[in-house]
XYZ file of C-alpha atoms in Angstrom:
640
model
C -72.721 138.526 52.702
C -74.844 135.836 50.734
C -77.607 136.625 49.082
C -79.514 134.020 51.055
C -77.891 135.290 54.434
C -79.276 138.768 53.373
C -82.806 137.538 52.955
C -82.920 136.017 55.536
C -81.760 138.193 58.269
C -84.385 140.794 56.685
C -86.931 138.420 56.635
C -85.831 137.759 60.516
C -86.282 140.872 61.543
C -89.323 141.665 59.433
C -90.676 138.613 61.711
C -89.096 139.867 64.783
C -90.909 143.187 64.881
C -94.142 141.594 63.655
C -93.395 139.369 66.403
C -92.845 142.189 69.095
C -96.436 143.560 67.701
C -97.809 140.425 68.042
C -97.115 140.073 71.763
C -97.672 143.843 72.222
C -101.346 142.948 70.689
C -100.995 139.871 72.550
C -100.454 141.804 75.677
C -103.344 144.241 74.824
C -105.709 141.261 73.948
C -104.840 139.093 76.729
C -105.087 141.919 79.361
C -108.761 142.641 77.877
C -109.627 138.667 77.831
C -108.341 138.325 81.309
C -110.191 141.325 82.677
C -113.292 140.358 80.861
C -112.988 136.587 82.194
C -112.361 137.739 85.273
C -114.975 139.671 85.690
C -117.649 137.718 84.477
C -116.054 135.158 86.728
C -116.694 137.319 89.738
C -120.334 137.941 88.002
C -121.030 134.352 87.981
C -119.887 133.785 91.524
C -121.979 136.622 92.344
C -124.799 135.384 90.663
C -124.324 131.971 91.847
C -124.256 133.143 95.823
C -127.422 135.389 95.128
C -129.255 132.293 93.566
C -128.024 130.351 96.722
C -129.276 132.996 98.796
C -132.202 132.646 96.909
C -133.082 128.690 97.126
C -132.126 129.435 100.958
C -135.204 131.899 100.852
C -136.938 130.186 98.806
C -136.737 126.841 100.937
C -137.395 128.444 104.350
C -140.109 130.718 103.336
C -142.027 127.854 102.075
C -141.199 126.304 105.632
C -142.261 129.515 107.141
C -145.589 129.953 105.352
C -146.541 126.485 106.290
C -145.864 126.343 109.501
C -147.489 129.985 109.452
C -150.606 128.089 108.186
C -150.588 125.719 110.598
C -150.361 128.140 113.846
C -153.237 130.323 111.921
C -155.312 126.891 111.717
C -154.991 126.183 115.538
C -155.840 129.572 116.460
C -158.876 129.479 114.259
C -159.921 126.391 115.509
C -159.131 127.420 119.172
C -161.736 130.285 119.158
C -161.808 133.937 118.517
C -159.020 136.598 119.280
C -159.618 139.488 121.907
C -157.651 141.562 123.994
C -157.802 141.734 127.669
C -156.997 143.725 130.613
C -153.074 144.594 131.198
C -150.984 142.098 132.289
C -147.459 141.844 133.719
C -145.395 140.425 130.753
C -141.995 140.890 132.336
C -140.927 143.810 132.803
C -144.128 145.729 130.947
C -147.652 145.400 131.281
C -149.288 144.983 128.357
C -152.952 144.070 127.260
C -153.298 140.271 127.779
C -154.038 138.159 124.121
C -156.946 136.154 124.806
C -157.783 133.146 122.056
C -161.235 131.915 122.791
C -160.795 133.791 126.214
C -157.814 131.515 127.053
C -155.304 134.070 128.131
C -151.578 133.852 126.200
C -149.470 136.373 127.689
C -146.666 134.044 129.712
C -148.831 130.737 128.395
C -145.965 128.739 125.887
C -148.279 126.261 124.957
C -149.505 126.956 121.732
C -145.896 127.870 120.273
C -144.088 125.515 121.761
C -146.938 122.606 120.566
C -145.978 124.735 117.090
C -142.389 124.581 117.213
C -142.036 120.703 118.867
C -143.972 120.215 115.534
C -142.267 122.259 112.896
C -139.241 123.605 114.184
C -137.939 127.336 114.397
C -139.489 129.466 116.748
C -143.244 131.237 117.039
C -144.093 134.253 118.837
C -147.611 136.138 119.703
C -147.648 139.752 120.051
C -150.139 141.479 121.995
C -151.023 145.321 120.837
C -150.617 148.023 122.982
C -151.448 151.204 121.466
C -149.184 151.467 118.334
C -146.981 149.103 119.738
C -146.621 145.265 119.311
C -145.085 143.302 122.684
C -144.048 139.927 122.228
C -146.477 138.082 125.561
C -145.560 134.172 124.285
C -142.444 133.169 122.601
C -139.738 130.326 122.663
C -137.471 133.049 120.853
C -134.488 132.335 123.483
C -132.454 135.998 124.483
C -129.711 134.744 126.800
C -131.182 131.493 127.317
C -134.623 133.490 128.474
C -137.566 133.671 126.437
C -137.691 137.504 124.916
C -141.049 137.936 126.484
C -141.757 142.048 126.705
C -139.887 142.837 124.175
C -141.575 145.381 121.624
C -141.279 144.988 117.518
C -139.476 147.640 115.920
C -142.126 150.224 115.742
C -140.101 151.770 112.884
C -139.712 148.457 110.806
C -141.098 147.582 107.722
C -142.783 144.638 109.455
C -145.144 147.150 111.747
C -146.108 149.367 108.844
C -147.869 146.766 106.707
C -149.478 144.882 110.019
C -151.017 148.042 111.166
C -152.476 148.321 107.534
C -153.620 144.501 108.081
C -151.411 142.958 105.728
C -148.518 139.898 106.571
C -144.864 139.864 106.204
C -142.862 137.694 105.033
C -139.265 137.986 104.769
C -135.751 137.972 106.540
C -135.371 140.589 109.518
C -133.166 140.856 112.162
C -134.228 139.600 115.514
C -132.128 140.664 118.351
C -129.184 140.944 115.874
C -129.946 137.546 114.225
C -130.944 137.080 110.596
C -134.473 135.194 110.603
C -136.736 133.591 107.535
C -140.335 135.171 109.262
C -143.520 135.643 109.065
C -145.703 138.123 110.523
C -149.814 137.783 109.966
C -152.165 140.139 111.565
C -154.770 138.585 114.171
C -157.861 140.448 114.008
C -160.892 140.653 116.813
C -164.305 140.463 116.232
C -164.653 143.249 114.939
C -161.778 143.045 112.226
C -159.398 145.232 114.437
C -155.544 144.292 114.540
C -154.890 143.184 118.391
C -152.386 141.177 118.041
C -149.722 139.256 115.260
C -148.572 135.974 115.237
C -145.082 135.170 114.206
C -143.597 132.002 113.201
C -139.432 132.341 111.936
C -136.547 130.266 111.476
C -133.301 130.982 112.133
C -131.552 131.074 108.827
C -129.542 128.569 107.872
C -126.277 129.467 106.121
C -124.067 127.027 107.009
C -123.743 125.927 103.621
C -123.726 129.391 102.177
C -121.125 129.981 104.419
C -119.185 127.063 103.695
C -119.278 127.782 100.102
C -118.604 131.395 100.834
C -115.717 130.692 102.685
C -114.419 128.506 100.288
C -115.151 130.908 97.208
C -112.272 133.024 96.265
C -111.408 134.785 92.988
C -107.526 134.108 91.948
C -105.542 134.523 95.336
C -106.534 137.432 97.033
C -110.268 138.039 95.463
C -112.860 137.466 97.678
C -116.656 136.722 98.048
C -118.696 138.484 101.309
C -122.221 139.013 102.547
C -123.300 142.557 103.387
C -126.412 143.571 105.632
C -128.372 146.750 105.102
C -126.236 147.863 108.017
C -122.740 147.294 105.461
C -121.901 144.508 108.590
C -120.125 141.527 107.365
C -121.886 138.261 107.598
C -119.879 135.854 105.921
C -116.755 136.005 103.521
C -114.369 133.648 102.254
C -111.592 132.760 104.306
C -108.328 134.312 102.612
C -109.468 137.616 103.706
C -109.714 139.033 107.337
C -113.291 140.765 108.288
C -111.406 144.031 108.699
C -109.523 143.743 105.511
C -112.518 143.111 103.878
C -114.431 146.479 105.651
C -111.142 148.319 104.522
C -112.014 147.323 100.408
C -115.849 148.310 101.179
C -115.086 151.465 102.339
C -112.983 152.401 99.617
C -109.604 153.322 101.165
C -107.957 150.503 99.202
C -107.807 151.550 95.217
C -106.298 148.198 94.024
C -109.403 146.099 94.198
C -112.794 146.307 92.112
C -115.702 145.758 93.539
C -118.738 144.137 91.951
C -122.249 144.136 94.271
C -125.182 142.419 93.798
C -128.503 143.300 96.101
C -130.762 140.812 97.403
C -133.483 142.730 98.406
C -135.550 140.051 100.199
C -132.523 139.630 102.803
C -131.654 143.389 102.653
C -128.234 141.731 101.661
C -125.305 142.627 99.323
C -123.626 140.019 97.769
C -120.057 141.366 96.956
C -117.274 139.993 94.956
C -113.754 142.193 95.113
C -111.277 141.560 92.391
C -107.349 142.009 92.767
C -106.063 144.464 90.377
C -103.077 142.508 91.346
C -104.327 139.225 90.635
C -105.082 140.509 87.244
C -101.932 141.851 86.465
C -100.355 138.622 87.244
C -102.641 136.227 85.416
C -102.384 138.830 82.339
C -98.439 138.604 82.568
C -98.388 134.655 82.805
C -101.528 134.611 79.812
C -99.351 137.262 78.067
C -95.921 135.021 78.640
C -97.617 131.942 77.653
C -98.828 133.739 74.664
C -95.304 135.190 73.801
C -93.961 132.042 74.310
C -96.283 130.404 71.975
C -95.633 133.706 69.437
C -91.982 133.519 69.415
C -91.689 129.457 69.043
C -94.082 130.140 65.944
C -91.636 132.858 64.275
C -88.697 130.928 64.842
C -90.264 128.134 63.500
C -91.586 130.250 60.444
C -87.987 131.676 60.463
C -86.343 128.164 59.724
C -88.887 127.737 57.529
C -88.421 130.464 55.337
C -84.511 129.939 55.392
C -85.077 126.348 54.062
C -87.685 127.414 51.333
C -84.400 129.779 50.333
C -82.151 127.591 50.729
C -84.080 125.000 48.444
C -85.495 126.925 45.792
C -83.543 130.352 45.655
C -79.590 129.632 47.596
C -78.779 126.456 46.007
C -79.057 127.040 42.315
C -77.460 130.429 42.683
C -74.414 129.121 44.068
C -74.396 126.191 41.264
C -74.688 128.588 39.018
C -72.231 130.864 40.553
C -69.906 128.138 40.833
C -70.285 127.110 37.504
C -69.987 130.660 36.095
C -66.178 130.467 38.567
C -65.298 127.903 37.069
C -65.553 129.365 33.356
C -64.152 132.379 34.253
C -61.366 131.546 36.347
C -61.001 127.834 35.216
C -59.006 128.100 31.788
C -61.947 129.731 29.997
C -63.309 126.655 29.312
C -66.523 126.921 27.385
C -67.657 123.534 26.833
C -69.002 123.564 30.481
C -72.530 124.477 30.784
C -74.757 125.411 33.543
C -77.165 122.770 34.809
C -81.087 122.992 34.412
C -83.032 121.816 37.181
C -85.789 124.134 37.481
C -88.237 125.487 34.908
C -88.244 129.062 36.901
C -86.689 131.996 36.029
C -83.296 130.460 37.191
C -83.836 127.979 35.261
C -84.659 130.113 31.774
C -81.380 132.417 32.616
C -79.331 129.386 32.787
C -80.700 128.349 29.375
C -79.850 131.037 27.706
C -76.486 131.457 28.762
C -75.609 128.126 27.791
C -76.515 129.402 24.390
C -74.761 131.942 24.829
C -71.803 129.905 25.652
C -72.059 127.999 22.884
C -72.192 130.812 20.294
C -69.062 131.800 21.665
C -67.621 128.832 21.555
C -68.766 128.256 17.827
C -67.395 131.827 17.369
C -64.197 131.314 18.997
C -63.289 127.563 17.522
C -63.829 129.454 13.916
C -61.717 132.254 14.941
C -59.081 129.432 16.070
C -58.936 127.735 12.964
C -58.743 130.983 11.095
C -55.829 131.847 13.484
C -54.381 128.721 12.501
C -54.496 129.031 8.818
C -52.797 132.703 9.414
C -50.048 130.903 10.903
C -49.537 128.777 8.162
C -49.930 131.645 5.987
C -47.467 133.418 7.748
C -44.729 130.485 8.101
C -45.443 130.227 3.912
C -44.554 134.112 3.793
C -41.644 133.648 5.735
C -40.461 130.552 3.876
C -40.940 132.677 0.590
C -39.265 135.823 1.767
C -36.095 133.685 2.828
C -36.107 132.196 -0.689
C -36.573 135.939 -1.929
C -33.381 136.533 0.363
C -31.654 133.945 -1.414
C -32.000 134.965 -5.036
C -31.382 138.351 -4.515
C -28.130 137.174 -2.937
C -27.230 135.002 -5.712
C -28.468 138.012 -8.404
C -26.134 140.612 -6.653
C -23.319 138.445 -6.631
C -23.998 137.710 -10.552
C -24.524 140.869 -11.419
C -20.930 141.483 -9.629
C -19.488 138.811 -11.737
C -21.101 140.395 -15.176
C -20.146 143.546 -14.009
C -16.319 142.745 -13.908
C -17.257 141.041 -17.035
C -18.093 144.328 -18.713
C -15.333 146.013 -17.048
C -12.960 143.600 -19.044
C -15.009 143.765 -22.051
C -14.348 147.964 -21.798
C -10.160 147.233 -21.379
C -10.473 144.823 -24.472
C -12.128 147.219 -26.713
C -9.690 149.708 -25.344
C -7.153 147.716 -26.363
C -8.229 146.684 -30.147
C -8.618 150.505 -30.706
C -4.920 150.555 -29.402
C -3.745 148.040 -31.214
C -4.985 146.920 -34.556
C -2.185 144.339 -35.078
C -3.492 142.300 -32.206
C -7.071 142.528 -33.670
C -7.404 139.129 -34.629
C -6.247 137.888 -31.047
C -8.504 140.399 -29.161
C -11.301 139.871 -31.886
C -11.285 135.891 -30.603
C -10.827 137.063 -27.164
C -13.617 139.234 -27.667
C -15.539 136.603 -28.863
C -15.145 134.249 -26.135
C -15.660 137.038 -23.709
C -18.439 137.873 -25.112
C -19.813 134.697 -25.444
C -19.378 133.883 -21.908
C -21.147 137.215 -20.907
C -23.739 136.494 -23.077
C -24.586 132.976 -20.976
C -24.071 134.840 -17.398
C -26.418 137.681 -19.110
C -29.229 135.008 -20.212
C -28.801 132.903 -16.393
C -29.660 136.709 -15.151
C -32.060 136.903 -17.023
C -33.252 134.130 -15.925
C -32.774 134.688 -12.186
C -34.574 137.630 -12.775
C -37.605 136.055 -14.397
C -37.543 134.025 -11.919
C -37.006 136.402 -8.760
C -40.263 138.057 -10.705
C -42.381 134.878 -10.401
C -41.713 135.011 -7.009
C -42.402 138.001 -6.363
C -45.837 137.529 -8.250
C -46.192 134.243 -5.746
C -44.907 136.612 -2.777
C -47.210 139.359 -3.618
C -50.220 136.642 -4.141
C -49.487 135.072 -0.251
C -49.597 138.774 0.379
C -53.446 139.204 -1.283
C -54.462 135.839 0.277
C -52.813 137.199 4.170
C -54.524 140.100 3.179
C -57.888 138.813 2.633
C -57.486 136.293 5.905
C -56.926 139.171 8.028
C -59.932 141.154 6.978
C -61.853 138.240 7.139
C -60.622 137.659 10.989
C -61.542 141.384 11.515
C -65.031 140.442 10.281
C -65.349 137.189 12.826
C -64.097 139.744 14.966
C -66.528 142.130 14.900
C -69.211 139.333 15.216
C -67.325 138.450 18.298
C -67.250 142.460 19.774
C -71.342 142.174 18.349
C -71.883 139.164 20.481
C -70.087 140.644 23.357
C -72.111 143.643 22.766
C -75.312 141.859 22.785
C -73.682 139.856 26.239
C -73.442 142.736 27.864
C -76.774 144.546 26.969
C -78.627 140.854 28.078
C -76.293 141.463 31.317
C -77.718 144.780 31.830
C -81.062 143.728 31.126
C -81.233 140.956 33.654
C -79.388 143.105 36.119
C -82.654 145.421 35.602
C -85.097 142.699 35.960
C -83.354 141.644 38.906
C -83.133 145.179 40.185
C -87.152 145.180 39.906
C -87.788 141.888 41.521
C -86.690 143.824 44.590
C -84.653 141.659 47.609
C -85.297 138.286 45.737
C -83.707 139.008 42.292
C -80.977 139.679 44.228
C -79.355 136.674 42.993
C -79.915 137.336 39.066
C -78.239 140.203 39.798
C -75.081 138.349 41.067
C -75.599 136.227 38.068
C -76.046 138.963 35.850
C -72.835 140.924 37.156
C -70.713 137.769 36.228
C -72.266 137.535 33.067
C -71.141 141.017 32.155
C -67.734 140.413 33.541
C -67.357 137.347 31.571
C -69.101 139.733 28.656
C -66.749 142.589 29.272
C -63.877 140.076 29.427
C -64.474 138.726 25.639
C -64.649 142.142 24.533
C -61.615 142.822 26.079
C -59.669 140.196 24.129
C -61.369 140.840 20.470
C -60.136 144.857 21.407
C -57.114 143.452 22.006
C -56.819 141.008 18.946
C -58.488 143.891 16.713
C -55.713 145.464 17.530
C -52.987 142.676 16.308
C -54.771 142.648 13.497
C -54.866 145.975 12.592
C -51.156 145.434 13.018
C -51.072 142.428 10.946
C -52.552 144.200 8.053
C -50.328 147.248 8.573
C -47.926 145.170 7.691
C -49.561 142.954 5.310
C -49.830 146.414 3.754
C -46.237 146.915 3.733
C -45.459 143.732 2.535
C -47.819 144.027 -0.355
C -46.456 147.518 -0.820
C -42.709 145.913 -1.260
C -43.893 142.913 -2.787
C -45.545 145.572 -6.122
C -42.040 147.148 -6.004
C -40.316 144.417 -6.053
C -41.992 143.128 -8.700
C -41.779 146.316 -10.553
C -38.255 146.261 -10.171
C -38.210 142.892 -11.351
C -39.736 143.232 -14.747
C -37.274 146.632 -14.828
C -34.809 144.436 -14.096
C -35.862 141.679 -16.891
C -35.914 144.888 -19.122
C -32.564 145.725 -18.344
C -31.423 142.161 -18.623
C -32.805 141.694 -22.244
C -31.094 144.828 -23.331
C -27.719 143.349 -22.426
C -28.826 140.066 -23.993
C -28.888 142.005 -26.684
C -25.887 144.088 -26.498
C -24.049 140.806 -25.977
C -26.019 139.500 -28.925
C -24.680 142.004 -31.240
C -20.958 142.086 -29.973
C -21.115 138.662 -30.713
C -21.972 139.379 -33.809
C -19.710 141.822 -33.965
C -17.024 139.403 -33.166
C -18.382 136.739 -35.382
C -17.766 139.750 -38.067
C -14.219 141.240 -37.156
C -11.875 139.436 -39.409
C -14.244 140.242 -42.170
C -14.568 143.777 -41.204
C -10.844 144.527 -39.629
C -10.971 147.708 -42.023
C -13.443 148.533 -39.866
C -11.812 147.692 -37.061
C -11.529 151.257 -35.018
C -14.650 151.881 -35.537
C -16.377 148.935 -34.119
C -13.489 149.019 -31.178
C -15.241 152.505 -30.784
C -18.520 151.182 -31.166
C -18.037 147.881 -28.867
C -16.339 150.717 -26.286
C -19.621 152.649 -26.324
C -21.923 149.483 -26.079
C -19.737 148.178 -23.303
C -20.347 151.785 -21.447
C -24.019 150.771 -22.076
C -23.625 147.680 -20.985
C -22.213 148.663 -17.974
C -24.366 151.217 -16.826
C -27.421 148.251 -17.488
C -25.388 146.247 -15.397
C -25.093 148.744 -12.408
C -28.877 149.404 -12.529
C -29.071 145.458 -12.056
C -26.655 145.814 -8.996
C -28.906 148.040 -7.342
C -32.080 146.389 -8.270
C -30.744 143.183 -6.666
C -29.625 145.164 -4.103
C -33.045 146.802 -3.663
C -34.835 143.310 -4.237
C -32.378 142.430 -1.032
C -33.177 145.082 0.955
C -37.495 144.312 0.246
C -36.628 140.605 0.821
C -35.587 141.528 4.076
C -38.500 143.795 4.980
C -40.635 140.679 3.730
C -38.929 138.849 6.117
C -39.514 141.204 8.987
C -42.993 141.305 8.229
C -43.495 137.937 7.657
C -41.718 137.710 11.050
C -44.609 140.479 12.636
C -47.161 138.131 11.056
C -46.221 135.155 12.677
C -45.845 136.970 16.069
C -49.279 138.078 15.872
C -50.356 135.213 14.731
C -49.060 133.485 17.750
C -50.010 135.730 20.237
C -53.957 135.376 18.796
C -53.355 131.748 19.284
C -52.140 132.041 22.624
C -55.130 133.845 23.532
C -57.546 131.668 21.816
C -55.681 128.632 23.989
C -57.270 130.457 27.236
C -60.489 129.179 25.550
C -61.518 125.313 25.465
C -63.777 124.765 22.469
């Protein structure tokens, strides 16, 4: 797996489970924000019911005080207030309410006149004992005036009336909310004998409307409670008897927020779904999730572009470039691109010069290998020629030999035969004389063979000092390497630290140190031809300094036998003169011949010897030019 595919997935799921707490705190959030919107929703509509409850009040009991004020004004003007015998009111007999002695109880006049006026309905009580009964009203109880009917002696109304103040609120007449008002009337002697009441039904028709309309999310609801927890209006998606079922608390699933108007002994109440809630919070919370999840997917694609640009892409040039070195013919004229100034961009920098010292290294090693090939072929060429003249001395050395040999029989012979002196004496001569110029082309052979040897034994020195100084480009190679690697490890480090995004340096770094570990590889394994080489270098110059030993022993040799020949040439120059002598020098030529022939053998196996090191120069010369072959076939993996 990429580098890139790794980040990303981890980045992925890093955003995944920060996404999972983000709609678990989404959740949490929205299911507080809901709940708290809700509610102060259901506050509001609260509110906004109690402050129509209140305009309502407000509204009518301005209505009821003035048209209050105006039945107070007509009484006043109609004449004092007294109370009179009993009267049948009804079903009751009660003390008649006389205004300027005009008797009321069962007279309509004065509230209807009120009511034709001002509307809602007007009533005047009559006071019997502690007890307040209504004698003239247009307050309609089955289509009949509710004449003899008492006020509730255990109402608020009666309590403050008897203490000779007025009321003015809503009550409940006959089981019908009314806007009233309730005002002492006081005899002549500031007692309380009767009240008069003036009241309007109240209106709710357009609280109820609104009510009914009002609900909170689909099954909250909005409702009117009396003092007496009776239902007086609610909103329509709700029965009356669900709605009783929620008051009374049977039902856990709702919440209930109430509101008291105390001038209406009314509770406004709002009940909230739990429900409801739930649902709004999951569709809020889906929404929200939604809305969460399109943002880390976007963030997500995001990211993996931002890789892709700045991280993905010039990793994989580089990693194809660094392919393409490694397993493209080694070729080290390629370099790696620089497009960024980051640390991609500094790392592919320095390998380039890294690259190129190794290709400066390498190209110098190359030409060195050359010039050991050349070397080599020279050695070769040199050791054949070696080959040849030791060849040509053994076979002259043969031929100087038999030369000797017959040189022996002759002076065998003269000692034999003095007669034939003369004859052998010229014989002599002429052998001599021809052993004398074989001796002397020996001898020159031999110089020669030693020059060559000299010349062998200086290609030797030179191969010599060309392989130590490929060792030392060698070990500046293996240093390099070295230094390769330890840069390798170094970045890999860096990398390591820069946590999941030096991920890629380290993929870099790892194919540096492969490529590193590589070179290394190939200087061990040319150190190790070389070490060869100069093995046998070694040798070589080790045969090469006997050889030439040989050679000057052999040039030693050679000169004696010059000489021998000289003086039985001079010998036979000197036989006629000295035939007396005859025997003796026979002897004496005998002996020197011996000599002779012994020098001669030691020649033999000299050339033989020089034939034998010829052919170990040739081996090696051979081993040279292997090695030096097989360091130019590795260098060839290389393009400088």
């Amino acid at each position: 797996m990429s580098i890139q595919r790794k980040f990303v997935l981890s980045v992925s799921v890093l955003i995944v489970c920060l996404m999972l707490i983000a709609v678990g705190l989404t959740y949490v959030r929205t299911n507080s924000a809901v709940n708290k919107q809700v509610t102060q929703s259901a506050q509001q509509l609260n509110s906004s019911v109690v402050k129509l409850l209140s305009v309502t009040d407000k509204l009518m009991q301005d209505r009821v005080a003035s048209t209050m004020k105006l039945l107070l004004q007509r009484i006043e003007q109609a004449g004092p207030v007294a109370l009179s015998q009993p009267v049948q009111v009804k079903d009751v007999m009660v003390p008649d309410l006389l205004i300027n002695d005009v008797p009321q109880a069962n007279n309509f006049k004065l509230v209807d006149e009120l009511t034709d006026i001002a509307g809602g309905t007007a009533t005047l009580f009559s006071r019997d004992g502690d007890n307040f009964v209504r004698v003239a009203t247009n307050v309609l109880v089955n289509g009949q005036r509710a004449i003899g009917t008492q006020l509730n002696p255990t109402g608020t109304v009666i309590q403050l009336i008897k203490q000779g103040k007025a009321f003015f609120g809503q009550v409940d007449i006959l089981g019908t909310p009314y806007l009233t008002g309730y005002t002492p009337l006081f005899n002549s002697a500031q007692q309380v004998v009767g009240i008069a009441y003036v009241g309007y039904k109240a209106d709710l028709t357009e609280l109820e409307a609104s009510i009914k309309d009002s609900k909170l999310l689909s099954q909250g609801f909005v409702a009117v409670v009396d003092d007496k927890n009776r239902v007086r209006m609610h909103s329509d998606n709700q029965t009356t008897a669900a709605i009783e079922s929620v008051l009374a608390g049977s039902d856990s699933d709702w919440t209930v927020i109430s509101n008291d108007y105390p001038a209406w002994k009314y509770r406004v109440i709002v009940a909230i779904n739990h429900d409801d809630v739930a649902a709004l919070v999951r569709a809020e919370a889906i929404k929200m999730g939604f809305a969460v999840i399109f943002i880390g997917l976007l963030i997500i694609v995001l990211i993996a572009v931002l890789v892709n640009r700045f991280i993905a892409a010039p990793l994989t040039q580089t990693i194809s470039r660094l392919t393409q070195i490694t397993q493209g013919g080694g070729d080290l004229t390629q370099r790696l691109s620089i497009t960024t100034k980051d640390e991609i961009g500094t790392m592919a920098q320095e390998f380039n010069q890294l690259l190129e010292h190794v290709r400066q290294t390498i190209a110098k090693f190359a030409h060195t290998s050359e010039a050991l090939q050349h070397s080599a072929k020279d050695l070769s060429s040199l050791a054949d020629r070696a080959t040849s003249a030791s060849t040509s001395q053994r076979q002259q050395t043969d031929h100087a030999a038999a030369s000797i040999h017959e040189m022996a029989v002759t002076a065998q012979t003269v000692a034999q035969s003095t007669v034939d002196a003369e004859h052998v004496a010229g014989s002599v001569f002429e052998l001599t004389d021809k052993a004398n110029l074989q001796t002397q082309q020996l001898l020159k052979s031999i110089e020669q063979q030693q020059e060559k040897a000299s010349a062998s034994s200086k290609v030797v020195k030179e191969l010599n000092s060309a392989s130590e100084d490929i060792a030392t480009v060698l070990n500046v190679i293996k240093s390099i390497a070295e230094q390769t690697n330890l840069l390798a490890l170094n970045a890999a480090i860096e990398a390591a630290r820069a946590g999941e995004q030096g991920r890629g340096f380290a993929v870099v770094a790892s194919e540096v140190r492969n490529l590193a570990g590589k070179t290394q590889s190939s200087t061990d394994e040319i150190q190790t031809m070389i070490v060869r080489l100069q093995g046998n270098v070694n040798d070589v110059s080790s045969f090469s300094a006997a050889q030439q030993q040989m050679s000057e022993n052999n040039t030693q040799s050679a000169q004696l036998a010059v000489d021998a020949l000289q003086q039985v040439l001079e010998a036979s120059k000197h036989i006629n003169a000295i035939n007396a002598d005859i025997a003796s020098a026979a002897e004496q030529q005998s002996v020197v011949a011996e000599d002779v022939s012994r020098n001669v053998e030691t020649i033999k196996q000299g050339a033989e010897q020089n034939s034998a090191y010829a052919q170990e120069t040739q081996n090696a010369a051979n081993a040279l030019q292997q090695a030096a072959n097989e360091a130019k076939q590795l260098l060839a993996r290389y393009q400088v």
